[in-house]
Short mmCIF file of C-alpha atoms in Angstrom, two decimals:
data_model
loop_
_atom_site.label_atom_id
_atom_site.label_comp_id
_atom_site.label_asym_id
_atom_site.label_seq_id
_atom_site.Cartn_x
_atom_site.Cartn_y
_atom_site.Cartn_z
CA MET A 1095 143.61 141.91 153.56
CA PHE A 1096 142.20 145.12 152.08
CA LEU A 1097 145.35 145.93 150.49
CA LYS A 1098 144.67 143.27 147.96
CA LYS A 1099 141.40 145.03 146.99
CA LEU A 1100 143.24 148.33 146.83
CA ALA A 1101 145.84 146.95 144.36
CA MET A 1102 143.33 146.38 141.87
CA ARG A 1103 142.75 149.32 139.33
CA LYS A 1104 138.87 149.15 139.89
CA PRO A 1105 136.97 151.72 141.96
CA VAL A 1106 136.78 151.12 145.66
CA THR A 1107 134.77 152.44 148.45
CA VAL A 1108 136.48 153.33 151.59
CA VAL A 1109 134.81 153.93 155.04
CA TYR A 1110 137.08 155.58 157.56
CA ASP A 1111 137.16 157.49 160.71
CA LYS A 1112 137.96 161.26 160.48
CA ASN A 1113 138.02 163.34 163.67
CA GLY A 1114 135.55 161.08 165.32
CA SER A 1115 133.02 160.88 162.57
CA ILE A 1116 132.72 158.19 159.78
CA GLN A 1117 133.43 159.16 156.25
CA THR A 1118 132.87 157.43 153.07
CA VAL A 1119 134.69 158.00 149.85
CA LYS A 1120 134.68 156.23 146.55
CA GLY A 1121 137.39 156.34 143.95
CA ARG A 1122 140.42 154.77 142.61
CA VAL A 1123 143.83 154.33 144.33
CA TYR A 1124 146.01 157.29 143.40
CA ARG A 1125 148.85 156.57 145.63
CA LEU A 1126 149.65 153.97 148.49
CA SER A 1127 152.54 154.69 150.81
CA LEU A 1128 153.34 152.05 153.19
CA ARG A 1129 156.12 153.89 154.69
CA GLU A 1130 153.96 156.93 155.52
CA GLN A 1131 150.92 154.69 156.06
CA ILE A 1132 148.67 156.85 153.74
CA LEU A 1133 146.29 155.86 151.04
CA SER A 1134 145.29 158.45 148.42
CA LEU A 1135 142.22 158.09 146.42
CA ILE A 1136 141.07 160.17 143.49
CA ASP A 1137 137.34 160.54 142.73
CA GLU A 1138 135.31 161.16 139.72
CA GLN A 1139 135.78 164.90 139.96
CA GLN A 1140 139.51 164.47 140.29
CA LYS A 1141 139.64 165.32 143.89
CA ILE A 1142 142.32 163.68 146.04
CA PHE A 1143 141.68 162.28 149.49
CA SER A 1144 144.47 161.29 151.76
CA ILE A 1145 143.55 158.72 154.40
CA GLN A 1146 145.61 157.11 157.21
CA LEU A 1147 145.64 153.32 156.94
CA SER A 1148 145.07 152.98 160.67
CA SER A 1149 141.62 155.05 160.27
CA ILE A 1150 140.21 152.75 157.53
CA ARG A 1151 137.44 150.55 158.82
CA GLU A 1152 136.24 149.00 155.53
CA ALA A 1153 137.36 148.74 151.90
CA TYR A 1154 135.00 147.23 149.22
#
């Protein structure tokens, strides 16, 4: 369901689990690899975050 939200070119906020702690990142989708199960977001400072799809808790 959240893949529809990620397909839009608007900024999204993703809440995910990283090493047992909850992280939040806001940015636009840079790359979505369903084969590798990785979502890459790019934030306003042009920093790229790679997130495992299985660790995503919310996307809005």
